[in-house]
Each structure stands twice: as C-alpha cells, then as structure tokens.
Coordinates of C-alpha atoms and ligand atoms in Angstrom, one line a residue:
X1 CA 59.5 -43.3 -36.1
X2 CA 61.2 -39.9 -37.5
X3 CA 59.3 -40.9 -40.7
X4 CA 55.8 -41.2 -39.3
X5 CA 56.6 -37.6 -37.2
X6 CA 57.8 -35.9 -40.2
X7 CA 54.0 -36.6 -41.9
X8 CA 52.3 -35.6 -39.2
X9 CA 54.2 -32.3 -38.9
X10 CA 53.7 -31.8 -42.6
X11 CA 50.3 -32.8 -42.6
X12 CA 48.7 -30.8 -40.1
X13 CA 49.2 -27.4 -41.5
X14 CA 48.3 -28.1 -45.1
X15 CA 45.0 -29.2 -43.1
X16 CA 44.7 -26.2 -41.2
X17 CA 44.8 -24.0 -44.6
X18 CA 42.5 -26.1 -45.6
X19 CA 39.9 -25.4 -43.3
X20 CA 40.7 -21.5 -43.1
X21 CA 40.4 -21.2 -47.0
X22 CA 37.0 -23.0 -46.0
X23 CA 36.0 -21.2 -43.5
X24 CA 37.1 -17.3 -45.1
X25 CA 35.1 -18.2 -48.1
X26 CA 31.8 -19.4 -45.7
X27 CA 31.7 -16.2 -43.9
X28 CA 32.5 -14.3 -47.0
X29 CA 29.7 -15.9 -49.3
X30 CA 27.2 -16.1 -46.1
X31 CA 28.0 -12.2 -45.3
X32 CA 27.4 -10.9 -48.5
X33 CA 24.2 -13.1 -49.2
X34 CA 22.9 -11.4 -45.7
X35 CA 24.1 -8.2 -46.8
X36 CA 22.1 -8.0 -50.1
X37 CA 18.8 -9.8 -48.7
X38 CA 19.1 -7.2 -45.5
X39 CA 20.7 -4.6 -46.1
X40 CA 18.4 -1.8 -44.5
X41 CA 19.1 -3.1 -40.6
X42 CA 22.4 -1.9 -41.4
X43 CA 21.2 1.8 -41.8
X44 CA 18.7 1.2 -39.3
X45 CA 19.3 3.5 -36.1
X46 CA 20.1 1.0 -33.7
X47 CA 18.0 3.0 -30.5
X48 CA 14.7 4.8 -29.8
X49 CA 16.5 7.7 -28.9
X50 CA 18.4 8.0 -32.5
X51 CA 15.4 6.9 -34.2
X52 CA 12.9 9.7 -32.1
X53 CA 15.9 12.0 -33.4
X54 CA 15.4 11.8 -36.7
X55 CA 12.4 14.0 -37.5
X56 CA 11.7 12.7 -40.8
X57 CA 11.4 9.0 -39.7
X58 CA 9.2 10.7 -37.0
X59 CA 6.6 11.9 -39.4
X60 CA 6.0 8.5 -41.2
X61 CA 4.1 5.8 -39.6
X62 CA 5.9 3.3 -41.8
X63 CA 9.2 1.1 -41.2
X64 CA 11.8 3.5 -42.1
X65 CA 13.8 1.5 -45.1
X66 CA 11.9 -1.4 -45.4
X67 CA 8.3 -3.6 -44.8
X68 CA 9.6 -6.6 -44.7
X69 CA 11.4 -7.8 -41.0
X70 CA 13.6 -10.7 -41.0
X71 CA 13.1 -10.9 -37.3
X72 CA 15.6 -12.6 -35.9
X73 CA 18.2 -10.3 -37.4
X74 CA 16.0 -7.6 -36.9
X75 CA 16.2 -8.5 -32.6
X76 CA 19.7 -9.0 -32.4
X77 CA 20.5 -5.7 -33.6
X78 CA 18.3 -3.6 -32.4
X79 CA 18.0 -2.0 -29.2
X80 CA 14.3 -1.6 -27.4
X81 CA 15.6 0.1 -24.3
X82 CA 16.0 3.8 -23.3
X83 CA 18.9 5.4 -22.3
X84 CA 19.4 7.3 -19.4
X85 CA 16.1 7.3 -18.5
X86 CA 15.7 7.8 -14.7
X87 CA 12.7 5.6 -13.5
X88 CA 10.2 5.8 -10.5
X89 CA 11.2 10.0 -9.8
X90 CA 7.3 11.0 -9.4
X91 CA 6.7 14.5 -9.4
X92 CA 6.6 15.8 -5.9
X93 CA 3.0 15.6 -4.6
X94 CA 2.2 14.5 -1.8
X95 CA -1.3 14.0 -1.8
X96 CA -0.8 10.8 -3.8
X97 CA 1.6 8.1 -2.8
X98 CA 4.5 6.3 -5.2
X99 CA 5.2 2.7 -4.1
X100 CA 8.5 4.1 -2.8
X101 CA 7.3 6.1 0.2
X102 CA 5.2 3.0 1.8
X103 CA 6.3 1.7 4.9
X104 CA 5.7 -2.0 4.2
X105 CA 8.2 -2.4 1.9
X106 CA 10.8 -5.1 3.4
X107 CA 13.0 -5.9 0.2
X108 CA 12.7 -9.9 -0.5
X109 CA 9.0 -10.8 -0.7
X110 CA 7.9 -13.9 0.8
X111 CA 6.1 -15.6 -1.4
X112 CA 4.4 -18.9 -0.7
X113 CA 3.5 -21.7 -3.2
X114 CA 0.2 -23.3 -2.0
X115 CA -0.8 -27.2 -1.5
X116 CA -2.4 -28.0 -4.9
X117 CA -5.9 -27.9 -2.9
X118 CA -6.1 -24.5 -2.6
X119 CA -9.3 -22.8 -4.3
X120 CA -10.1 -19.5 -5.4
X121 CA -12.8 -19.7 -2.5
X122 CA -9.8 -19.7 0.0
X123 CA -8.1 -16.9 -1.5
X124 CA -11.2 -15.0 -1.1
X125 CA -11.5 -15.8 2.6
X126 CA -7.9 -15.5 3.3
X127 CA -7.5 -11.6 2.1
X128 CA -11.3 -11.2 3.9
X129 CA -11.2 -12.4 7.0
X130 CA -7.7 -15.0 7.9
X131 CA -5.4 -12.1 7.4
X132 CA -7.4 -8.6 8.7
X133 CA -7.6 -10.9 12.1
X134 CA -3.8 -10.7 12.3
X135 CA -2.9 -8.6 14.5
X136 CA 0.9 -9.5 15.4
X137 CA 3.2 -8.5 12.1
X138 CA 5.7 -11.3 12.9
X139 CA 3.0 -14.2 13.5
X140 CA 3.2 -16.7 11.0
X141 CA -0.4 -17.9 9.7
X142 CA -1.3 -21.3 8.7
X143 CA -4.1 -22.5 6.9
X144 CA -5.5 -26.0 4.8
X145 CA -4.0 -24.7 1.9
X146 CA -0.4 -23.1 3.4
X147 CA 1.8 -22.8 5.8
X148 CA 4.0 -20.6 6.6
X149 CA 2.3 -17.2 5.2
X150 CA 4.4 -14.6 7.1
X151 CA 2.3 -11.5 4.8
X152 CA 1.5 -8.8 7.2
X153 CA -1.8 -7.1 7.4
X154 CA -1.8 -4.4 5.4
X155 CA -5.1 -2.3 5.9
X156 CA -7.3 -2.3 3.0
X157 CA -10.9 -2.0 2.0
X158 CA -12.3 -3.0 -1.2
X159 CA -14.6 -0.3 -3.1
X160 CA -16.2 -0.4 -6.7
X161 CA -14.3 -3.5 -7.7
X162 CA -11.1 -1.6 -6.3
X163 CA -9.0 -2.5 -3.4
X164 CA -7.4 0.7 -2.0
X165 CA -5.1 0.7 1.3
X166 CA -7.0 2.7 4.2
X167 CA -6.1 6.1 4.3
X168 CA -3.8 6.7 1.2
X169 CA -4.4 7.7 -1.8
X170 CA -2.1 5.6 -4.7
X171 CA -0.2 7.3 -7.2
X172 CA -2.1 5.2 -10.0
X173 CA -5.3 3.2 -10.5
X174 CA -4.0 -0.3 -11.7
X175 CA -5.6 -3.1 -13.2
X176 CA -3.2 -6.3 -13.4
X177 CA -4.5 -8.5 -16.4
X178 CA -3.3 -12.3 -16.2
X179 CA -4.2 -14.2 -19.8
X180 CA -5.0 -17.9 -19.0
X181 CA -5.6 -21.0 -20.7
X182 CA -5.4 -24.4 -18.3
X183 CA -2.7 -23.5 -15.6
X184 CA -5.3 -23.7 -12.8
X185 CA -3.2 -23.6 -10.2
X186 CA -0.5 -21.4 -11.3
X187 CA -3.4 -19.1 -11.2
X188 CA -4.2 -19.4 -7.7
X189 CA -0.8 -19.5 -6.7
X190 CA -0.3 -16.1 -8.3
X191 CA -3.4 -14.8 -6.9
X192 CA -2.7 -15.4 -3.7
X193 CA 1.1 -13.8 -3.9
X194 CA 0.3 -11.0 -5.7
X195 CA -2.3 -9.4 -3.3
X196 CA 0.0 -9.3 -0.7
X197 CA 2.3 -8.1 -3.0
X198 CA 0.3 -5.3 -4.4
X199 CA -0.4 -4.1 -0.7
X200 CA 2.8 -3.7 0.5
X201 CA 3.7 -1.2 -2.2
X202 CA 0.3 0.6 -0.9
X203 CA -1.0 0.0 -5.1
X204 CA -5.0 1.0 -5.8
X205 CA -5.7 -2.4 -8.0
X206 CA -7.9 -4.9 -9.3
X207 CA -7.1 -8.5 -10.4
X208 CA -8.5 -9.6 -14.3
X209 CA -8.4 -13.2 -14.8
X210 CA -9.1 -13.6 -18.7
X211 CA -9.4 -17.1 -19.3
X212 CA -9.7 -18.6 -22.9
X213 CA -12.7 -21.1 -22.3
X214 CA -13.9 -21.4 -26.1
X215 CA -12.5 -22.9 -28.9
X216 CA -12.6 -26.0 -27.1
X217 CA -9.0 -27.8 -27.3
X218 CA -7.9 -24.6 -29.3
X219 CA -4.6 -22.9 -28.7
X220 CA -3.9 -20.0 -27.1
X221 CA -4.0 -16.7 -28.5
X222 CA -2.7 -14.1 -25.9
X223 CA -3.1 -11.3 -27.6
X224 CA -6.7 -11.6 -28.3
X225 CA -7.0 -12.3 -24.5
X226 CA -4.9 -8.7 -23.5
X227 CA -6.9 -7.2 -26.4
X228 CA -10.3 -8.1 -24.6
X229 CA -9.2 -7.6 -20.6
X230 CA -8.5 -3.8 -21.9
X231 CA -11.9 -3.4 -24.1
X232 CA -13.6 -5.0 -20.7
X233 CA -11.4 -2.0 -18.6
X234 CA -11.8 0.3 -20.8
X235 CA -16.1 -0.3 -20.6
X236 CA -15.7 0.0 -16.8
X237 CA -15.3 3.7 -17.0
X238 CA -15.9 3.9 -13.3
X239 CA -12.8 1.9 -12.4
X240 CA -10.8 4.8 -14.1
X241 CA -7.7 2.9 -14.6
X242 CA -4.6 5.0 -15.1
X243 CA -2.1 1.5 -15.4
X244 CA -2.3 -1.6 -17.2
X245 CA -0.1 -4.6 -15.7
X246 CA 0.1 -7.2 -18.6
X247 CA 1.5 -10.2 -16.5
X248 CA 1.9 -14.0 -17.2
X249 CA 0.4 -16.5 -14.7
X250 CA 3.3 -18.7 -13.9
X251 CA 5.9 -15.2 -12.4
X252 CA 5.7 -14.2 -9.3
X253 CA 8.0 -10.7 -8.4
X254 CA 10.9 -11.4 -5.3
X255 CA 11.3 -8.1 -4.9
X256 CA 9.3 -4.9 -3.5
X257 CA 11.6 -2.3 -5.1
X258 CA 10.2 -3.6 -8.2
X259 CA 7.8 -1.3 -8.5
X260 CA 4.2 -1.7 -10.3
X261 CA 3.9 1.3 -11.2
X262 CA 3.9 2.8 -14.8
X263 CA 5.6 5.7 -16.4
X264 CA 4.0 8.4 -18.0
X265 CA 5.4 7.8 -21.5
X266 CA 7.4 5.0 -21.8
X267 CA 6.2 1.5 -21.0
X268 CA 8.2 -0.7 -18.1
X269 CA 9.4 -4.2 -18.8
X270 CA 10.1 -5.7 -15.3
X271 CA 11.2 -9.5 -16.3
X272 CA 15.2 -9.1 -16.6
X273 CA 16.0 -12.4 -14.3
X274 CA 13.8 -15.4 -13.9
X275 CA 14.5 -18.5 -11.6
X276 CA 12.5 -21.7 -11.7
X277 CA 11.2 -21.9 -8.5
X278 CA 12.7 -24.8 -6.7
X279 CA 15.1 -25.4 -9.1
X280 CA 19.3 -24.9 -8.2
X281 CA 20.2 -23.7 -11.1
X282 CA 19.9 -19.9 -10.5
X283 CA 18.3 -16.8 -12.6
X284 CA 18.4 -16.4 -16.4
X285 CA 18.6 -13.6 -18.1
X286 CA 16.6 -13.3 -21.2
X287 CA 17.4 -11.0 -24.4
X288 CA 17.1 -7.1 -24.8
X289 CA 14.0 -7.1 -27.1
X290 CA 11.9 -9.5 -25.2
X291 CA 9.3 -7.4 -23.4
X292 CA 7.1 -10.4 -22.6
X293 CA 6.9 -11.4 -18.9
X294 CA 5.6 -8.4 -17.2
X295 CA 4.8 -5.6 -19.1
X296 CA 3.6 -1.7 -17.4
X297 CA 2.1 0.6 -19.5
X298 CA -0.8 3.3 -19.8
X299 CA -3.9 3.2 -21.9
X300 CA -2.7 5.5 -23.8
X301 CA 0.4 3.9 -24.9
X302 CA -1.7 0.6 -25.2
X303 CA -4.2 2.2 -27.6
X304 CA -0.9 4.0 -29.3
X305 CA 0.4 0.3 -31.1
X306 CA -3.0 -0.9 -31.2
X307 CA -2.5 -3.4 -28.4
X308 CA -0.9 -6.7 -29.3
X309 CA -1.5 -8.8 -32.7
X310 CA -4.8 -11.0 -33.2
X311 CA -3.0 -13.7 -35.0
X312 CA -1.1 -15.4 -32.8
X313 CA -2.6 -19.4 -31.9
X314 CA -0.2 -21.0 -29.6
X315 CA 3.4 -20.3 -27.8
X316 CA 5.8 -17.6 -28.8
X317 CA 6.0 -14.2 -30.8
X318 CA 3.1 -11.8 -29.8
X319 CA 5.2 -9.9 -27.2
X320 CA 8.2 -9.7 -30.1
X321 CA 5.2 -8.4 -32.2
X322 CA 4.1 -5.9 -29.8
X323 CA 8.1 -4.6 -29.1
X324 CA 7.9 -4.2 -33.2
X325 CA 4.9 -2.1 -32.9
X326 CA 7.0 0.3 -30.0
X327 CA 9.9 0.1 -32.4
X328 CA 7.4 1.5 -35.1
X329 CA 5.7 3.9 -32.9
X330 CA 9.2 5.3 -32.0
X331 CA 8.7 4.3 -28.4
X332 CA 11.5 3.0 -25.7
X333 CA 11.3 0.3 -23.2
X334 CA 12.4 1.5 -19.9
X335 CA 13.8 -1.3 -17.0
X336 CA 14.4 -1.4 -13.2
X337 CA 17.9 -2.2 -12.3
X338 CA 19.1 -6.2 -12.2
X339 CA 18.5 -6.7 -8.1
X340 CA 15.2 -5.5 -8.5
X341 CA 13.4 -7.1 -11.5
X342 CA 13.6 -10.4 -10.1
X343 CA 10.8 -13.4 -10.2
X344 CA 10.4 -16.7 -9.4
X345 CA 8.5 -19.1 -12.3
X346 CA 6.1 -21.7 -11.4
X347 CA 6.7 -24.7 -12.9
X348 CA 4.2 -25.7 -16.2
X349 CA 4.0 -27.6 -19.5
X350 CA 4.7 -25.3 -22.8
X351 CA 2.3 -24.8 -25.0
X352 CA 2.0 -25.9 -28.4
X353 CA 4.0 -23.5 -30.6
X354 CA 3.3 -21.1 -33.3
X355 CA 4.8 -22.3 -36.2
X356 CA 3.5 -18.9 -37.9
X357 CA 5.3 -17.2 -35.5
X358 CA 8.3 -15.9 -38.4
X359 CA 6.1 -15.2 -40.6
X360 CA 3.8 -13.1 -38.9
X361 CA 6.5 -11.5 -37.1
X362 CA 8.1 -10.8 -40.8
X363 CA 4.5 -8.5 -41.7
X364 CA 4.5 -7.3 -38.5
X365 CA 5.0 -3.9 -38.9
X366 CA 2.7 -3.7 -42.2
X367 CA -0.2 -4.6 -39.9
X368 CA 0.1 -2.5 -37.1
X369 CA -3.0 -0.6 -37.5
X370 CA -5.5 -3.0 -38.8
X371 CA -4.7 -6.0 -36.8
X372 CA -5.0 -5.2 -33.0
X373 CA -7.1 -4.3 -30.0
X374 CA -9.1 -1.8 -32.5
X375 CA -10.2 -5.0 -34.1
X376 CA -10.6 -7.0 -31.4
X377 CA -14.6 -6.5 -30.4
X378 CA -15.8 -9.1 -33.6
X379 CA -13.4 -12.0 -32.9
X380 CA -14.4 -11.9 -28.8
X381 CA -17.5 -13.1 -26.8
X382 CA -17.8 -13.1 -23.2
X383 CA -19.1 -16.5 -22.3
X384 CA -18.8 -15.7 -18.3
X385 CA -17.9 -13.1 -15.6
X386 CA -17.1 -13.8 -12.4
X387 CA -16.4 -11.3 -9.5
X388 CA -15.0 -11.9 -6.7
X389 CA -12.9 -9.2 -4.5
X390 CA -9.7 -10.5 -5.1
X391 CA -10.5 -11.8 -8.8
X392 CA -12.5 -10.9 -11.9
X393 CA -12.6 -14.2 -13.6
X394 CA -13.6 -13.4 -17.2
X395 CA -14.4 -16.5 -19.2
X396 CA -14.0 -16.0 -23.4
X397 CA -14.1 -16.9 -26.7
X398 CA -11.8 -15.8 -28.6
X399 CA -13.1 -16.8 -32.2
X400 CA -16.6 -15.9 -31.9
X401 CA -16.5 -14.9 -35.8
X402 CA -17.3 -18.3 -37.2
X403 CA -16.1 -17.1 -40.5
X404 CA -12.3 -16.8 -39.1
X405 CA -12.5 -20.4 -39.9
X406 CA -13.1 -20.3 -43.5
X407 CA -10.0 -20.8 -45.6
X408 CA -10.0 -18.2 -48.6
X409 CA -11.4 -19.5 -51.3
X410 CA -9.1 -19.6 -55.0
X411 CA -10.8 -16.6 -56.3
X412 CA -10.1 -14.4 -53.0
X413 CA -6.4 -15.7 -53.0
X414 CA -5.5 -14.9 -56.5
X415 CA -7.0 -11.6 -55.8
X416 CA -5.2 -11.3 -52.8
X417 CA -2.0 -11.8 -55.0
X418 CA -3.0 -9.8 -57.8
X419 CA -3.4 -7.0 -55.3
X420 CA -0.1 -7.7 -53.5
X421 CA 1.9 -7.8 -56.5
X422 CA 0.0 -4.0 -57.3
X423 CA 0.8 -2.9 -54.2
X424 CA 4.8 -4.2 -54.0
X425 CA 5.4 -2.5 -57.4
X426 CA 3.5 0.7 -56.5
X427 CA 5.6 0.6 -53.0
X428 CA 9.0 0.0 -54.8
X429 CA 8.5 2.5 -57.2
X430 CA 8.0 5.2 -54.4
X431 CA 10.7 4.2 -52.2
X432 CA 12.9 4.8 -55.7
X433 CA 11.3 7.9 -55.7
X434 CA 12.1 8.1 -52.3
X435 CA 9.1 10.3 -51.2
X436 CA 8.0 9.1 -47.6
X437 CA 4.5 10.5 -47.5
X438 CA 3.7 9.1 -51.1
X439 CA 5.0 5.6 -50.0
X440 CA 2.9 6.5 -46.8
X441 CA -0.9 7.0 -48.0
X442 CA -0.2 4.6 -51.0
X443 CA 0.4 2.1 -48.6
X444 CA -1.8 2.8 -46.4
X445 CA -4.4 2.3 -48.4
X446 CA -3.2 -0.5 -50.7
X447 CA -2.5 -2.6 -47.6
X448 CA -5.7 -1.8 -45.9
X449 CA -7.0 -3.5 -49.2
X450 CA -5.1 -6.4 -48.9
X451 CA -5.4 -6.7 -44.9
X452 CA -8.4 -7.3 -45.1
X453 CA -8.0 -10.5 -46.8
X454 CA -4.8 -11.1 -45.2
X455 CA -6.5 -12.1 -41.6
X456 CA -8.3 -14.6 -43.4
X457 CA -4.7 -16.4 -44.8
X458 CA -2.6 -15.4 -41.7
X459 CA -5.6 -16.7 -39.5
X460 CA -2.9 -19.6 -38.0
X461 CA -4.7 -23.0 -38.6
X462 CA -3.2 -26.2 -39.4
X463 CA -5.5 -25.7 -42.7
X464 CA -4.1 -22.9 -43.7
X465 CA -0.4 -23.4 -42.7
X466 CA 0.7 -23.9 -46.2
X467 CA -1.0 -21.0 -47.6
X468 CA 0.4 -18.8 -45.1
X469 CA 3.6 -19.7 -46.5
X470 CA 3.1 -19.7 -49.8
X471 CA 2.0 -16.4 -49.4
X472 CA 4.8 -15.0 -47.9
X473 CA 7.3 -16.5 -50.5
X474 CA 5.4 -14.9 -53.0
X475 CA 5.6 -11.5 -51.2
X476 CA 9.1 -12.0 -50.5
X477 CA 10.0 -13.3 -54.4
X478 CA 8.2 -10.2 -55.4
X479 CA 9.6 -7.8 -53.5
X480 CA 13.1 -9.6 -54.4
X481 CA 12.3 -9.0 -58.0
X482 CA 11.3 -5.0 -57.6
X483 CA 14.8 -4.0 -55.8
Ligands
LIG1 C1 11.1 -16.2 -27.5 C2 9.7 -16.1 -28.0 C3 8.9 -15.2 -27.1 C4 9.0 -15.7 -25.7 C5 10.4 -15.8 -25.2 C6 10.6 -16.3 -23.8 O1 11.9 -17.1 -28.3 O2 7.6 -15.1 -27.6 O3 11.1 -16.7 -26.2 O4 9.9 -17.5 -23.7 N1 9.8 -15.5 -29.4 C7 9.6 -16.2 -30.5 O5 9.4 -17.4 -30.5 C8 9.7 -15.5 -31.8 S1 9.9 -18.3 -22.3 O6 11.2 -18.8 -22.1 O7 9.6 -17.3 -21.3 O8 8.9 -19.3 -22.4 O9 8.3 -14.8 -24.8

C-alpha cells in the first residue's frame, strides 16, 4: 500500500512539469509566430477617438500599417465604439420633434407575433382602417390573423409614400430598409410591429422591402440588396430622406427608448441584446465590432464607406466588412444603453454560409472604394415594385451582369498575378520608404488596376472557390516575402 502511494506522489508532479514545459513552449512558439505574421494590430490605435487623433493617419485613406486584415484578430482587438459620446441630445428646436418628447411612449412595446395566415393585404387594412376605428386606448383588438393587438391609435396620414403623425413635424425623414430572401412571414410579422412601433416614437417613415427574387435558388447577397434600397431612395428625391434604418427581417425592438433616430455624424448600432422569441433562455449579447442587426445612419455617412461590399453570396461577413470600412474612414459606432437596445428574434433557418467570408474580409479594406454602392447600378435590375402604404415591396436581381458569371480566363489570371506581384513590391518598397501619400496614389492606382479583375475572382461561386483562394495565398506569400 505505502509502496503504490509513494509512486503516485512521485509521479504526479514529474507529470505536471511535464505538461507546463509543454504548455510554456506552445504559447511561446504560437505567440511569436502571431507576433511576426501580425505584428501591426499591435501598433494599431485600439479606438476611433485615438485613431481620429492622429492627424497623419487622418490624411491617408489607406490602413494605417498594413493592407492585409487577419480579421479575426483584427475584431478582437479593436474597438468600433465611441467614447463618451452622449446620444439622442437634439439641438433645442422645437419646431421638429425627437422621439423623446412623444407622448406615446410606454417603455416595453407589445409586440404581437401573427397566425401564419396573415397577409400583407391584412397589414394594409389593419394600419387603414381596423386601428384608426379604435377609439378606446386600452381596448384590445382582434382580428383573423391576431389577437391580442393592444397598439393604440396613434394619428397618422400617409402623404407622398410617407406616413407622418398628424400635427408634428419629425425630427428626421426615415426610410427603414429590410433585405429579404424567403422569410415570408418574418416579413409580415415585422411589418406589422414595426408600424406601430414607428408611431409611437411620432417617426416621419416609409417601409422598403428589397427582396432578392432573381438568381433563382441563389444565395443571398445583402449588401447588393442595401446597395440598391439606397440607389432606389436616393432616385426618389421627393421622399427627402434624412435617415437610413438598415434592419434585418427576423428583430423586432422591445423597447421605445430605443430610439430610431440617427446621429448627425456617427452611425447608431442598436442590436446589443437579442432573445429568441419564445425561447427561456434569455438575451445574448453579441461582440463589440458586430454592427449587423440594426444599423442608423445618414446618407452621407452611407455614401462616406461606399455602402456595404458587393461580394458577399450567403450568411456572414458583410456587416464586419462594412465596420472595417468605418474603421477605415475613421468613424465610431455609437450605442444606446443595455435596457434599451433590446429585441426579440423570430425564429428562421440560417442560410447557407459564405465560405469566402475570411478572405474577403482579409482585402477588405484594399477595396473600399471600388467595391460598393458606387458600383452597384450594373450588377442590379428591378424585376418588380410594389407600393403599398405600409410597404414598398421592391423585387431584384442582383446579378443582372451575366458576365459576373464568367470565371477569368488563364490569361486574365496570370495577368492579375503579374500585376499583383507589381503592385506588392511597389507597396512594400514605399512603406520602407515610409512615405504615406506615395504609398497612397501608388496604390490607388495599382489596385484600381487590379480591382477590376479582382470582382471577377472574388465573385463567390462554388466555381471559383479555389481560385479565390489560391489567390489570396499568393498575395499573402508575396507580401510574406517583401517584409
Ligand atoms: C458573425 C458573422 C456576422 C454575423 C454575426 C451574428 O460571426 O456576419 O456572426 O450572426 N461574421 C462572420 O461570419 C465573419 S447571427 O448570430 O446574428 O446570425 O452578423
């Protein structure tokens, strides 16, 4: 017995050595392999506010230390959001009304999840004639496709494809844009929540649907859909929209302190906490560079990162492309406070991934200003629109350019190479030089040059899966071999 204790005792140290000498050598090895391969995120000003700071940075409209993004990494360490930034403190004027001065607001917002019969039809009918009927506030309403709807009646009158609340004029003119492919009746459902929503914050607004119809079976590219709702707002001069709401179908906001409103020059991400709806389990809280969900933001600061990426087919990575392009621009996310940003998801089938999605993400920056909603008008064709007052349904293609298809052939990929290799030496040699506006116009133009053969490669089909990664180990071998 004391002979089989004495081993033990003697064993289990020499083991635990054992596995620390493992383990010190592991981190040491795996740190200084990360260390050499990224070495810039280190130097990298880890805000807005630090990077906005440093003038010189400010000047350049290139990555300050580097082109390529590991992005991972890259959104682990780096901080999208603004400090002490006071939100929703309009300027004092009271001839147009902030969301925070209405007298409708009543904190949690009722929302309602329809039977799955509901129709856009009934929508239409329910916000133009069920509910301006309704004349007691605390009267529930019932209808063949809810029960339950305690929403008050909130007057409003719809004008030139705008719904306005009678008598007040709104702070902003705000177009909500919902990107869709299949999720019918998450679509309704939203709909018919976010009216009601939208009223008792006293918004001026109008409801986009932009639903990918064409491709047939193909997956869904969000940022060509954002890219189009905009062109489409930004053609109906009329509507004089002074705030974009970029919002995904399947969230519904629990909260009218979470205000849809945006800031002059910072865009709002609302989406901090999200609960399935129905489900136990309670809210989640996703990480700080995600600025997917719900997204505010002006025109302006739209057209200023060139809307999102073109390049994206299936689930994942455009919004991470599109915080890149604010981290690039030098512009900070601001957030309402934890209580507030609160939303309940309806429940849906993912879509198909982007296996692309690193890749892209790793050229992101690189392609900021020839891959975005300045590009978009080729790749788009309006197959439908439909208007109804509490929905513009706007039916798409979103690869009318047939020639998007084409894989590049040898000769335009070993030029594409030849002119990468050029432009990763030529790039190299200036950051040596260390002269920001040389590296600047020499890579402006050499990867114009090379964008536009790049679309072609990076266009994400199964097809061309292999070249897109060939061609990024070739850029990332080459650029390995210049430092
Ligand atoms: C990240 C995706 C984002 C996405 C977010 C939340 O991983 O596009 O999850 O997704 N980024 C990449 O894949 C690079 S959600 O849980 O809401 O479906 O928005």
């Amino acid at each position: 017995m004391r002979k089989i204790y004495w081993r033990r005792n003697s064993l289990t140290p020499i083991i635990f050595l054992v596995l620390l000498i493992c383990f010190i050598t592991f981190i040491t090895t795996f740190h200084i392999n990360q260390e050499s391969i990224i070495s810039f995120i280190y130097h990298t000003p880890n805000n807005c506010d630090e990077l906005a700071r440093n003038s010189l940075l400010h000047q350049s409209t290139i990555p300050p230390y580097h082109l390529l993004i590991p992005y991972q990494e890259f959104a682990m360490r780096t901080s999208i959001s603004c400090h002490s930034y006071k939100l929703d403190e309009p300027k004092k004027n009271p001839s147009k009304l902030h969301p925070r001065h209405s007298q409708y607001l009543r904190g949690k917002f009722p929302y309602i999840v329809p039977y799955s019969n509901i129709t856009f039809n009934d929508i239409e009918n329910f916000y133009t004639k069920i509910l301006v009927t309704k004349k007691n506030q605390t009267k529930i309403l019932r209808t063949s496709f809810a029960s339950n709807i305690s929403f008050e009646n909130v007057p409003y009158i719809y004008i030139n494809d705008m719904w306005h609340p009678v008598g007040v004029i709104s702070a902003q003119r705000t177009a909500i844009l919902i990107p869709l492919q299949g999720r019918d009746f998450n679509a309704k459902t939203f709909i018919f929540n976010i009216h009601a929503f939208a009223r008792r914050q006293l918004l001026t607004y109008t409801i986009l649907l932009i639903e990918q119809v064409h491709p047939l079976g193909h997956r869904f590219n969000k940022g060509r859909l954002f890219n189009a709702g905009v062109r489409y707002i930004q053609n109906q001069e009329s509507l004089n929209i002074t705030c974009l709401i970029l919002h995904d179908v399947d969230l519904i906001p629990e909260n009218d302190g979470n205000f849809y409103t945006c800031e002059p020059i910072h865009p709002k991400h609302t989406t901090i906490r999200v609960q399935q709806v129905g489900s136990k389990r309670g809210y989640t809280r996703y990480y700080e560079f995600l600025i997917g969900g719900v997204l505010l933001l002006t025109m302006d600061l739209y057209k200023k990162v060139n809307g999102f990426s073109n390049l994206y087919w299936g689930w994942g990575g455009e919004d991470d492309d599109l915080s890149l392009r604010f981290i690039q621009r030098r512009i900070c996310v601001v957030r309402p406070s934890d209580g507030l940003a609160i939303y309940a998801a309806l429940p849906h089938p993912r879509g198909q991934r982007n296996n692309a999605r690193f890749n892209l993400l790793t050229w992101s920056t690189v392609r900021l200003d020839t891959d975005g909603f300045a590009q978009i008008d080729p790749m788009i064709r309006f197959v439908e629109i439909q208007k109804r007052s509490t929905v513009t349904h706007i039916k798409l293609d979103v690869n009318a350019n047939e020639d998007l298809y084409k894989a590049p052939s040898m000769e335009e990929y070993q030029s594409l190479t030849d002119q990468t290799d050029e432009h990763i030496t030529t790039t190299r040699k200036t950051i040596v030089n260390n002269d920001l506006s040389l590296i600047e116009s020499t890579l402006n133009e050499k990867i114009n040059e090379v964008d536009n053969l790049l679309p072609k490669v990076k266009h994400d089909h199964k097809s061309n899966k292999d070249e897109i990664a060939s061609v990024t180990n070739f850029l990332e071998k080459a650029i390995a071999e210049h430092r």
